[in-house]
PDB file of C-alpha atoms and ligand atoms in Angstrom:
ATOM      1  CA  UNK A   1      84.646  83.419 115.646  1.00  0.00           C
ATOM      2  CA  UNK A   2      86.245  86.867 116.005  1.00  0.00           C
ATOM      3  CA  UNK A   3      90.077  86.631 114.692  1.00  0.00           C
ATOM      4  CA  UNK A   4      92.520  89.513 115.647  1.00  0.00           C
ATOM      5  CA  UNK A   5      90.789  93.195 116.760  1.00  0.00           C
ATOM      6  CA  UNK A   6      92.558  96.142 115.919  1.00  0.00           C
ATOM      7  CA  UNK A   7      91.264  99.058 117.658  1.00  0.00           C
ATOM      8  CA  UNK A   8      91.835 103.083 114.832  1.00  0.00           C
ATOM      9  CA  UNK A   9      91.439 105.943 117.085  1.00  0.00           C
ATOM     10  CA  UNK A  10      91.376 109.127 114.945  1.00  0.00           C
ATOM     11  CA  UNK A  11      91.323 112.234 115.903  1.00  0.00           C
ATOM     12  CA  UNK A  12      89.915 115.293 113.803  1.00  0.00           C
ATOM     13  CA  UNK A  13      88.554 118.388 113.623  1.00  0.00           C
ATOM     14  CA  UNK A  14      85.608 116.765 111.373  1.00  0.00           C
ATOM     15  CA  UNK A  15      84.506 113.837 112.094  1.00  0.00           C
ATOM     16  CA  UNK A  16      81.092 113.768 110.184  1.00  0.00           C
ATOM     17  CA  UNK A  17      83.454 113.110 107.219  1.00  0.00           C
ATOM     18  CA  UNK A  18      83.977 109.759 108.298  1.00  0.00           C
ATOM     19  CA  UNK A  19      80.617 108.828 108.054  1.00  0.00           C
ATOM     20  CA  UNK A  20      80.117 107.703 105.015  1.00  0.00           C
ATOM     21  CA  UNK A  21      83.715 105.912 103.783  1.00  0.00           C
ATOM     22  CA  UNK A  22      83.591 104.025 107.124  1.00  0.00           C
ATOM     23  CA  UNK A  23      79.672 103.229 106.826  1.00  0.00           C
ATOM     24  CA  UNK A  24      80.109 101.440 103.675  1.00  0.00           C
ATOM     25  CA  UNK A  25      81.104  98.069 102.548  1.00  0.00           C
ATOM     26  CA  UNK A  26      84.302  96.254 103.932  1.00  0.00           C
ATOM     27  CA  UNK A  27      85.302  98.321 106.561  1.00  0.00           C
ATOM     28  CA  UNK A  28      81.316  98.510 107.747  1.00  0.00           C
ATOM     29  CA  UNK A  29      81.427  94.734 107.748  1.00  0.00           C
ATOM     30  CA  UNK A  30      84.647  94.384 109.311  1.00  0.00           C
ATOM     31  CA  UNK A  31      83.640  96.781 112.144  1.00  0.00           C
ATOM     32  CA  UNK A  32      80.078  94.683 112.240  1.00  0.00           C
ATOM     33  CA  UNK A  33      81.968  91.577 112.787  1.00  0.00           C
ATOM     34  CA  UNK A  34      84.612  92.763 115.601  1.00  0.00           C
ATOM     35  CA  UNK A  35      87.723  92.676 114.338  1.00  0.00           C
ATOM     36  CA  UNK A  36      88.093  96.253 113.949  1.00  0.00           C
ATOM     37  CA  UNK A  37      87.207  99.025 115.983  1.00  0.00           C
ATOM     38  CA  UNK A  38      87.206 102.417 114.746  1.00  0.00           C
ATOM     39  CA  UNK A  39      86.691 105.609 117.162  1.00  0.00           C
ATOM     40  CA  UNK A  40      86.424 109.032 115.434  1.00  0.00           C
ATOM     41  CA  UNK A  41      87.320 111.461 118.094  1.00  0.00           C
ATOM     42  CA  UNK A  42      86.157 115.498 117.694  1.00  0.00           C
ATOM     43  CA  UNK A  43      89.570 117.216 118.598  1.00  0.00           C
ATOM     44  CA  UNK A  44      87.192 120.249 119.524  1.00  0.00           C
ATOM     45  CA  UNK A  45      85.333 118.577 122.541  1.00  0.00           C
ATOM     46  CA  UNK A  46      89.394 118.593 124.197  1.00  0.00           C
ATOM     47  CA  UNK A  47      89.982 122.201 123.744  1.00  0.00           C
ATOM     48  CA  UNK A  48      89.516 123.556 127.372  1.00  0.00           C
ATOM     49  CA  UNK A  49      89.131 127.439 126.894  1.00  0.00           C
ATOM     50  CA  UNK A  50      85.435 129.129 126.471  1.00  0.00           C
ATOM     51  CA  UNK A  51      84.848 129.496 122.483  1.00  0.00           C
ATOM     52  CA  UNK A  52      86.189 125.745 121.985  1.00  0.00           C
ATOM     53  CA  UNK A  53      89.668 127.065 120.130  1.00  0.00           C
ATOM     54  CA  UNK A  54      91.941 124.502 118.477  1.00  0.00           C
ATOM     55  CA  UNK A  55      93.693 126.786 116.241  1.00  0.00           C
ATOM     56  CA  UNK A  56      95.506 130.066 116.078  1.00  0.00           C
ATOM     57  CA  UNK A  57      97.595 132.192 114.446  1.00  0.00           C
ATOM     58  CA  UNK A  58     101.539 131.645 113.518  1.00  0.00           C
ATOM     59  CA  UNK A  59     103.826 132.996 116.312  1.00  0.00           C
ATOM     60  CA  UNK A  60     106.013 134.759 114.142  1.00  0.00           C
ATOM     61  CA  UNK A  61     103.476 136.000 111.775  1.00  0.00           C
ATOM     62  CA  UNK A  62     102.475 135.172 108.195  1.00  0.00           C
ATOM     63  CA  UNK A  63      99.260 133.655 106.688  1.00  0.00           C
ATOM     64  CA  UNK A  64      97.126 131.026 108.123  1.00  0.00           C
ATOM     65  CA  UNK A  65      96.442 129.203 111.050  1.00  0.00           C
ATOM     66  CA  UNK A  66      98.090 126.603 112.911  1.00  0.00           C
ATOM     67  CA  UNK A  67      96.570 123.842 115.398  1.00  0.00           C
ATOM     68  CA  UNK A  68      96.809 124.193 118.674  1.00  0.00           C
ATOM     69  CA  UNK A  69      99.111 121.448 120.613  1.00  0.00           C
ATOM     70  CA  UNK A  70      96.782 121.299 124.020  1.00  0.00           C
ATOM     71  CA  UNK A  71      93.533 120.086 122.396  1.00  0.00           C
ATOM     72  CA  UNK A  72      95.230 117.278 120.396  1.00  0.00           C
ATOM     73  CA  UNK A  73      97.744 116.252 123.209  1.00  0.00           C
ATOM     74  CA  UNK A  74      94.098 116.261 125.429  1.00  0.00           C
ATOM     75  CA  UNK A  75      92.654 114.050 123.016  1.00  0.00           C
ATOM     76  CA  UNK A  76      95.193 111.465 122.777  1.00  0.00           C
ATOM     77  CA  UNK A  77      95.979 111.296 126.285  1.00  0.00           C
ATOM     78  CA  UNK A  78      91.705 110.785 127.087  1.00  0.00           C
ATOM     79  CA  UNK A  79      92.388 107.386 124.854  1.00  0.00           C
ATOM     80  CA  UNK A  80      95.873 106.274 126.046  1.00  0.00           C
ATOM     81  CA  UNK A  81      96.372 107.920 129.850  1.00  0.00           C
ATOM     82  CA  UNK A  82      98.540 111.011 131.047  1.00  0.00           C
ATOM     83  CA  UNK A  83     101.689 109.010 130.360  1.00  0.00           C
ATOM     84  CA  UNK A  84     100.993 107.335 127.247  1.00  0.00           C
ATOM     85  CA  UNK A  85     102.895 104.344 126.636  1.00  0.00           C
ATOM     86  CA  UNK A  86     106.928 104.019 124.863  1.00  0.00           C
ATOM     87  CA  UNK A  87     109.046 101.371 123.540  1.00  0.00           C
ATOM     88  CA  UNK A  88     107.740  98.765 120.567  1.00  0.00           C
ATOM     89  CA  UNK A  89     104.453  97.404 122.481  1.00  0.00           C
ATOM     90  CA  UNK A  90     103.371 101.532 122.225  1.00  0.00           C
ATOM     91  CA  UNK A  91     100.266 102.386 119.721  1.00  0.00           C
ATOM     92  CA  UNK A  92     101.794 104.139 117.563  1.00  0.00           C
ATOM     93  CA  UNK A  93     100.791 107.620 117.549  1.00  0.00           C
ATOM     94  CA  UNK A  94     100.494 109.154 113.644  1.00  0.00           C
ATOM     95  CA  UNK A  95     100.338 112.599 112.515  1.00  0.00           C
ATOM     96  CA  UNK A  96      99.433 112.634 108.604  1.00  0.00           C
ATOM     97  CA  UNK A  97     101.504 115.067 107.142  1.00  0.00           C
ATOM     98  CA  UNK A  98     102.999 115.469 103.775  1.00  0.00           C
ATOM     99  CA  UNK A  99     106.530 115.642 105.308  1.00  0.00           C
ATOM    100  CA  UNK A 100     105.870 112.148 106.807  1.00  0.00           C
ATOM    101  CA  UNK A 101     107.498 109.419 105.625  1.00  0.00           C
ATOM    102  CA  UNK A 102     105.738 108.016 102.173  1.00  0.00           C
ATOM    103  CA  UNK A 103     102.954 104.987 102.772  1.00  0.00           C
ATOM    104  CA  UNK A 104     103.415 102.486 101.218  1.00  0.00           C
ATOM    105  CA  UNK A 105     101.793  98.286 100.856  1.00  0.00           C
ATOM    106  CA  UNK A 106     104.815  98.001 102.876  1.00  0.00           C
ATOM    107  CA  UNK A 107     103.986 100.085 105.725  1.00  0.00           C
ATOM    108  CA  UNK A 108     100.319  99.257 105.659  1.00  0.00           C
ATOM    109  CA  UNK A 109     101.127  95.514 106.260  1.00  0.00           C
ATOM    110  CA  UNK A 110     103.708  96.748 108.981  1.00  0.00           C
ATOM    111  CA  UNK A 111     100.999  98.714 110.903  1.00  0.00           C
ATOM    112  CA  UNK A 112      98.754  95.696 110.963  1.00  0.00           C
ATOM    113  CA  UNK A 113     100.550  94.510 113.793  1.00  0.00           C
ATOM    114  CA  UNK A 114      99.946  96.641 116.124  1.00  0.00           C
ATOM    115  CA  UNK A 115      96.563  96.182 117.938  1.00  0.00           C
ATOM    116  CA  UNK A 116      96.108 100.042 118.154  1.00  0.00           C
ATOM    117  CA  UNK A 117      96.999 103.116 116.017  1.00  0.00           C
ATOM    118  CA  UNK A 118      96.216 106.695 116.802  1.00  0.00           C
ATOM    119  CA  UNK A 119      95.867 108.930 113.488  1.00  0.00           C
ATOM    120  CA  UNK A 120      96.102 112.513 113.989  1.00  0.00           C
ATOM    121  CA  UNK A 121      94.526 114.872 111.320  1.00  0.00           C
ATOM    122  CA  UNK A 122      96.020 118.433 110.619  1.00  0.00           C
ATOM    123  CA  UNK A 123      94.075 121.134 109.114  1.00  0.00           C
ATOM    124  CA  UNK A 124      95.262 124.984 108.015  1.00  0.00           C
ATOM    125  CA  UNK A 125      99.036 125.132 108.115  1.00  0.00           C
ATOM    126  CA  UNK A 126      99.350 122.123 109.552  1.00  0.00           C
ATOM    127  CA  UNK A 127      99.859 121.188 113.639  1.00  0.00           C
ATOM    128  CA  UNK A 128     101.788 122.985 116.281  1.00  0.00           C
ATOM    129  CA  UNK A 129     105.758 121.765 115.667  1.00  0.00           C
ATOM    130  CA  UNK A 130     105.446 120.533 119.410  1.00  0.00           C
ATOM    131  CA  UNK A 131     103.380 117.806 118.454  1.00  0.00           C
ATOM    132  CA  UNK A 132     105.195 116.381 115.999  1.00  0.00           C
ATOM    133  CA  UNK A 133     108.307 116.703 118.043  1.00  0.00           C
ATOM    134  CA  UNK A 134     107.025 115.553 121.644  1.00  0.00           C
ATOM    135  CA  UNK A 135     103.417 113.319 120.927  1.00  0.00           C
ATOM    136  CA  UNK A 136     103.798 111.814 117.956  1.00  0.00           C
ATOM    137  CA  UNK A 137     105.491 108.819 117.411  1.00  0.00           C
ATOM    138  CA  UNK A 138     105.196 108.659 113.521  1.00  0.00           C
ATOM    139  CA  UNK A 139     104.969 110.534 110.622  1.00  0.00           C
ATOM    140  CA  UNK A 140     102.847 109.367 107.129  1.00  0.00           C
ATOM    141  CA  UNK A 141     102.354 110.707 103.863  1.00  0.00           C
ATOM    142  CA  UNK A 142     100.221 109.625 101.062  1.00  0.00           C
ATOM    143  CA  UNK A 143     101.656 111.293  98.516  1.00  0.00           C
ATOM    144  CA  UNK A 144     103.912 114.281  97.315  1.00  0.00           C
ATOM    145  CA  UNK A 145     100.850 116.786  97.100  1.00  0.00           C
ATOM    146  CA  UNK A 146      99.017 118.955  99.419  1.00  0.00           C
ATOM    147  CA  UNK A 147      95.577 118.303 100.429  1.00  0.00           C
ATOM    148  CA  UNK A 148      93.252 120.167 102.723  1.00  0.00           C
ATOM    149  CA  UNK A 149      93.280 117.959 105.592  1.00  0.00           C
ATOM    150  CA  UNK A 150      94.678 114.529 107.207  1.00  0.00           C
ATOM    151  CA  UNK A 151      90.766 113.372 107.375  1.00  0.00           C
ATOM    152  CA  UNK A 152      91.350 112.008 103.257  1.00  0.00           C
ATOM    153  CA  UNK A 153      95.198 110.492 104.255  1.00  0.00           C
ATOM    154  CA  UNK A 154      93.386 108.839 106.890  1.00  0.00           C
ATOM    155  CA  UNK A 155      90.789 106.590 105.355  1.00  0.00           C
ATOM    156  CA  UNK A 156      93.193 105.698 103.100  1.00  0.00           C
ATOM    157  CA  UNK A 157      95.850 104.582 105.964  1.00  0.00           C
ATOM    158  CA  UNK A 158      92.468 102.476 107.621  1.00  0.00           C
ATOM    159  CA  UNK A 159      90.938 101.405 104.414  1.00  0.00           C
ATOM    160  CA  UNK A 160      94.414 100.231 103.459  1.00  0.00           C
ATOM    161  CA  UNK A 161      95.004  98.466 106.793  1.00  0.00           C
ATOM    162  CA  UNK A 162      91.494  96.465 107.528  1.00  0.00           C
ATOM    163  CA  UNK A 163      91.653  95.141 104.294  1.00  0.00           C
ATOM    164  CA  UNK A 164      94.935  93.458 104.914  1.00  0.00           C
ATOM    165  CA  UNK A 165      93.556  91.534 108.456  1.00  0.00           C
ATOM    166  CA  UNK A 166      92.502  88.214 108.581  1.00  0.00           C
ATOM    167  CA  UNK A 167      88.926  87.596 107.679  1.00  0.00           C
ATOM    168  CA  UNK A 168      87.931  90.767 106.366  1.00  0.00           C
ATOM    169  CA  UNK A 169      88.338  89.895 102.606  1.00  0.00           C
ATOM    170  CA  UNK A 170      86.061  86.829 102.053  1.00  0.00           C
ATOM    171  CA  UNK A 171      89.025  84.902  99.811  1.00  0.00           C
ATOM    172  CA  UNK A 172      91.872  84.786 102.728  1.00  0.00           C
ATOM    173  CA  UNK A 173      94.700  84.637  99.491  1.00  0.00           C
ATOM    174  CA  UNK A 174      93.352  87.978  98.078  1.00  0.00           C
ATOM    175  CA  UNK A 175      95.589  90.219  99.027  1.00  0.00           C
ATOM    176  CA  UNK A 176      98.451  88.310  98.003  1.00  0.00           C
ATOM    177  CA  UNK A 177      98.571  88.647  94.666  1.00  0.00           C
ATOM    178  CA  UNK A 178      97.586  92.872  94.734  1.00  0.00           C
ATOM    179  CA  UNK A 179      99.330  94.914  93.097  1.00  0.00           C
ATOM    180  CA  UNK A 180     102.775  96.118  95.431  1.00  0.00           C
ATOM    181  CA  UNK A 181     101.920  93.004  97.703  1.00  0.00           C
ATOM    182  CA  UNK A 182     104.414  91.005  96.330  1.00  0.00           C
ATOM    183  CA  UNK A 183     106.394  94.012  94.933  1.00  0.00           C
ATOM    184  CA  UNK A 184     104.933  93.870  91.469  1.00  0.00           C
ATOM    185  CA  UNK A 185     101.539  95.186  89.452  1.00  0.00           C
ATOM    186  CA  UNK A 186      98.993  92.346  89.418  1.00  0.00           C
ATOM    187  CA  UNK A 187      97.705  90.700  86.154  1.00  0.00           C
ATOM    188  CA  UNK A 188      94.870  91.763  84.181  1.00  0.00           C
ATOM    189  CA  UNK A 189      91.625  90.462  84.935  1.00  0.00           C
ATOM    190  CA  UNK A 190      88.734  88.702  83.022  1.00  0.00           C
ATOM    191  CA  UNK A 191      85.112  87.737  83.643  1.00  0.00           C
ATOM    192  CA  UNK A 192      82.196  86.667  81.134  1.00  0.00           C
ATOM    193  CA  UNK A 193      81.082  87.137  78.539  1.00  0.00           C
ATOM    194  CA  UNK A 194      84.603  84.848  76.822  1.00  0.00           C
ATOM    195  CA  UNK A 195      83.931  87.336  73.696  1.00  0.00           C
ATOM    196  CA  UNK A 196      83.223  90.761  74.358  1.00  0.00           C
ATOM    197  CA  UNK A 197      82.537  92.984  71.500  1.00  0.00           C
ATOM    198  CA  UNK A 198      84.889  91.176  69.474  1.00  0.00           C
ATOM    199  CA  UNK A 199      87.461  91.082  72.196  1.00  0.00           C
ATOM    200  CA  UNK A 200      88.136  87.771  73.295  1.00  0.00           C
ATOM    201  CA  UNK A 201      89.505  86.673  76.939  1.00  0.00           C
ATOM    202  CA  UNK A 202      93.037  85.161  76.377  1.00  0.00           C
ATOM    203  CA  UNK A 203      92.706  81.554  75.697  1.00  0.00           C
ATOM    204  CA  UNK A 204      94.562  80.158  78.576  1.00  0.00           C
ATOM    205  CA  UNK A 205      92.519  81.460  81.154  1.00  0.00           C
ATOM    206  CA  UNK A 206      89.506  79.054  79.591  1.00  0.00           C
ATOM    207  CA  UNK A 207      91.489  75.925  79.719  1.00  0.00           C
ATOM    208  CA  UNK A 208      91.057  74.972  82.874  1.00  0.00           C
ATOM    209  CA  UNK A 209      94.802  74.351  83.388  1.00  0.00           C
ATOM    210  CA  UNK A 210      95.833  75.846  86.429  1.00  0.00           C
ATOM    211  CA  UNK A 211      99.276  75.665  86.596  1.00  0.00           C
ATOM    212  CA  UNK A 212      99.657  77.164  82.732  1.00  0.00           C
ATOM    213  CA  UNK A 213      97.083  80.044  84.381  1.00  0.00           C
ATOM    214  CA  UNK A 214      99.685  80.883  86.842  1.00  0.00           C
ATOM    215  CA  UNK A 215     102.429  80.677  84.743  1.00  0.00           C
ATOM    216  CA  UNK A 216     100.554  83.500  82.214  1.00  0.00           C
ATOM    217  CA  UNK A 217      99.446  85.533  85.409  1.00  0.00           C
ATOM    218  CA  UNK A 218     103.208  85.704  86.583  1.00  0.00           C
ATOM    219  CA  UNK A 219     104.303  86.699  82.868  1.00  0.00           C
ATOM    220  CA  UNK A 220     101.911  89.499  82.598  1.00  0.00           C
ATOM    221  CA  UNK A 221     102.733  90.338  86.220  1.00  0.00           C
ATOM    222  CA  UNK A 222     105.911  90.825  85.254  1.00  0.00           C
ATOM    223  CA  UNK A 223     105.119  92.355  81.814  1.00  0.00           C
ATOM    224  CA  UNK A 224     102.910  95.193  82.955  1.00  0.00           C
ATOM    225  CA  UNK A 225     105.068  95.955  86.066  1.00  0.00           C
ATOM    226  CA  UNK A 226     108.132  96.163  83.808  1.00  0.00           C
ATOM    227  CA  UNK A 227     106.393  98.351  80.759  1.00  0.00           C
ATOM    228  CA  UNK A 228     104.387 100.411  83.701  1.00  0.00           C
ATOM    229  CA  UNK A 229     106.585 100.385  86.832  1.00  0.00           C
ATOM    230  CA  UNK A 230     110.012  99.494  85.447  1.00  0.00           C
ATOM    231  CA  UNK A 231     111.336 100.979  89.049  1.00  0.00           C
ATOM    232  CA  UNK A 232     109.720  98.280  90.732  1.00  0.00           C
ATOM    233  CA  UNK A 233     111.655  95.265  89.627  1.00  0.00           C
ATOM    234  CA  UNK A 234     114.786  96.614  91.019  1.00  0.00           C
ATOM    235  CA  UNK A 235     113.233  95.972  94.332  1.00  0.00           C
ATOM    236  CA  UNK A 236     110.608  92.750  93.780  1.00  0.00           C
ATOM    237  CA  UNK A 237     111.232  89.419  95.150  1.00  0.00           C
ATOM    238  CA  UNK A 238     111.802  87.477  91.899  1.00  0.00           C
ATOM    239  CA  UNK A 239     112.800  84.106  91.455  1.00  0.00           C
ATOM    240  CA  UNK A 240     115.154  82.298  88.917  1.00  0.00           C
ATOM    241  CA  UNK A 241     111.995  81.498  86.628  1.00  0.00           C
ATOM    242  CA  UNK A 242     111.048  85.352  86.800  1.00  0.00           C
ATOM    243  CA  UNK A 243     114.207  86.006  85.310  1.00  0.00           C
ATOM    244  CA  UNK A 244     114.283  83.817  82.622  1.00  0.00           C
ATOM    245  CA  UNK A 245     110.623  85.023  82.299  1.00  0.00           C
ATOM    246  CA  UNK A 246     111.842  89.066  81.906  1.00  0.00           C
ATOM    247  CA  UNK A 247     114.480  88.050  79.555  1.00  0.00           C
ATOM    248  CA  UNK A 248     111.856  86.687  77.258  1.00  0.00           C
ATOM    249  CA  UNK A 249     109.571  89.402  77.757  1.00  0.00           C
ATOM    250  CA  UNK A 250     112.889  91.735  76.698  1.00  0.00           C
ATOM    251  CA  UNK A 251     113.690  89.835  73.701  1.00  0.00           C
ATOM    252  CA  UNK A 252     109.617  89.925  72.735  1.00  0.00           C
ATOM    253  CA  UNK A 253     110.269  93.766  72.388  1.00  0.00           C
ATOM    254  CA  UNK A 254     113.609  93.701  70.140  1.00  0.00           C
TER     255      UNK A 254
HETATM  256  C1  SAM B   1      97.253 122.169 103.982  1.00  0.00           C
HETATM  257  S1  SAM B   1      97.999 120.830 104.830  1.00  0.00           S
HETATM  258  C2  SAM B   1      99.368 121.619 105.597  1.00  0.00           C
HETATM  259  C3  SAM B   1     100.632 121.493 104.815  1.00  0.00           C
HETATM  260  C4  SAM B   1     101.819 122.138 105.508  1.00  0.00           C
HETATM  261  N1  SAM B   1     101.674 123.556 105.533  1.00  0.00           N
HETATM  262  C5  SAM B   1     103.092 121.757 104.786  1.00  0.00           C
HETATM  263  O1  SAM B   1     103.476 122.446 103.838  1.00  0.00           O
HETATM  264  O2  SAM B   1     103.706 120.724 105.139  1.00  0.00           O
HETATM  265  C6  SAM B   1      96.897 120.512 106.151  1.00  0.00           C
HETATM  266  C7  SAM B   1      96.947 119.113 106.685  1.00  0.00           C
HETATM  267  O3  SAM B   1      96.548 118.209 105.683  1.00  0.00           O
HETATM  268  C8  SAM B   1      97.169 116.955 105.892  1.00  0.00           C
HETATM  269  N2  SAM B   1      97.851 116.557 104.636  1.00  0.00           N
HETATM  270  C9  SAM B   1      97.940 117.284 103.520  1.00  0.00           C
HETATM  271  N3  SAM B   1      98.573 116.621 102.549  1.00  0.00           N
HETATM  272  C10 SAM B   1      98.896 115.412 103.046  1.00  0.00           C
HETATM  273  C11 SAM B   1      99.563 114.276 102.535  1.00  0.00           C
HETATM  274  N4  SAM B   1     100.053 114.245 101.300  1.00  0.00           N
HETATM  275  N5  SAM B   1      99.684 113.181 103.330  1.00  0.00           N
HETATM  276  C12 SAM B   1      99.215 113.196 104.602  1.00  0.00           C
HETATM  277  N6  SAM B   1      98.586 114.263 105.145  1.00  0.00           N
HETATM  278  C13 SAM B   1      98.413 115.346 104.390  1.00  0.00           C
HETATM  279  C14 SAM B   1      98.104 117.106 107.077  1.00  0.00           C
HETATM  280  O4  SAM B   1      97.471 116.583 108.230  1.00  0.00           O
HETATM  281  C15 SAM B   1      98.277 118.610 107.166  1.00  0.00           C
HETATM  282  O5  SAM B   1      98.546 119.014 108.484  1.00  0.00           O
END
């Protein structure tokens, strides 16, 4: 049985790049299986004038080019209608843009409610301000750097997302214990051989105890998210016994 759909229109000026992230693995299976749908749209077939334009230069002058508003607005308004929805049951419409706000594990689980997003990739200098300011209903960044193009921003926004909806992942409690999930870094991980090399896998994770297994994973949790991510704890959900846990963990290091 087919659990929630979430229908990804993106919109780009190449979609063959697409092919291959998208044809591959989880998000290939959880397109297979129905729950997601993911439509690549070619911003180029919307551009109405003879050679197919969908960028030009910078009113104003100065390097570069700059997308043009009518193919994109086009585009979006062939997948949602001339007078594309408002208010909270709206797709939200997202242009990827380093002067978006930052994404996040937060914002990733927040955007898998929605049954339909709309990703919009820039190229050149970026889209037409008119866009931004009169389509768009959202604004993401991946990171405080500068790529080429929204195509790479984009996978990671979908990979991101389908990963988090029900059924995709074959262990339904996978995601919760990721890294940022809960608002910490995960624990380290082990698999056979018990002695590798020399090294050998810490003890407790052989014992079969489970409750002494959680109790270690939630220490190191909390021990490599404090040495790694320090910034993180001021924001984590932590509980009395994480507390008691840190101050250990502090007076280990005296
Ligand atoms: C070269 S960038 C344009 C940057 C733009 N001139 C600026 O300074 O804000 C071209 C496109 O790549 C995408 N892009 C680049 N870096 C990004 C980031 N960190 N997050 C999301 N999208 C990004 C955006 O779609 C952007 O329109």
């Amino acid at each position: 049985m087919v659990g929630i759909v979430m229908r990804l229109d993106v919109f780009t000026l190449f979609p063959e790049m697409f092919n291959g992230p998208f044809d591959a693995s989880i998000i290939r299976r959880a397109c297979e299986s129905g729950r997601v749908v993911i439509n690549v749209h070619n911003i180029r077939d919307y551009a109405t004038d003879r050679h197919k334009m969908t960028d030009d230069t910078p009113y104003g002058g100065g390097g570069g080019m700059v997308m043009k508003p009518e193919p994109i607005w086009n585009a979006v308004e062939a997948v949602l209608g001339a007078d594309p929805p408002r208010g909270s049951q709206a797709p939200p419409i997202i242009l990827l843009t380093p002067q978006g706000r930052l994404f996040t594990q937060a914002v990733a689980r927040a955007l898998t409610t929605h049954e339909q997003l709309l990703l919009i990739c820039g190229r050149y200098e970026g889209v037409d301000e008119r866009v931004r300011q009169h389509l768009v209903t959202d604004e993401i960044s991946i990171g405080d750097y500068v790529l080429t193009g929204g195509e790479i921003p984009a996978m990671v926004i979908v990979d991101a997302i389908v990963r988090l909806m029900p059924g995709v992942l074959g262990d339904p409690g996978a995601t919760t214990d990721d890294s940022h999930a809960s608002g910490l870094l995960e624990y380290p991980h082990y698999t056979r051989p018990a002695v590798y090399r020399g090294h050998p896998v810490p003890q407790v994770l052989l014992s079969g105890h489970h409750a002494e297994v959680d109790r270690w994973r939630r220490r190191e949790a909390l021990r490599r998210t404090r040495r790694r991510r320090p910034d993180l704890l001021d924001r984590a959900d932590l509980s009395q016994a994480d507390r008691e846990l840190l101050r250990q963990l502090e007076n280990e290091d005296e």
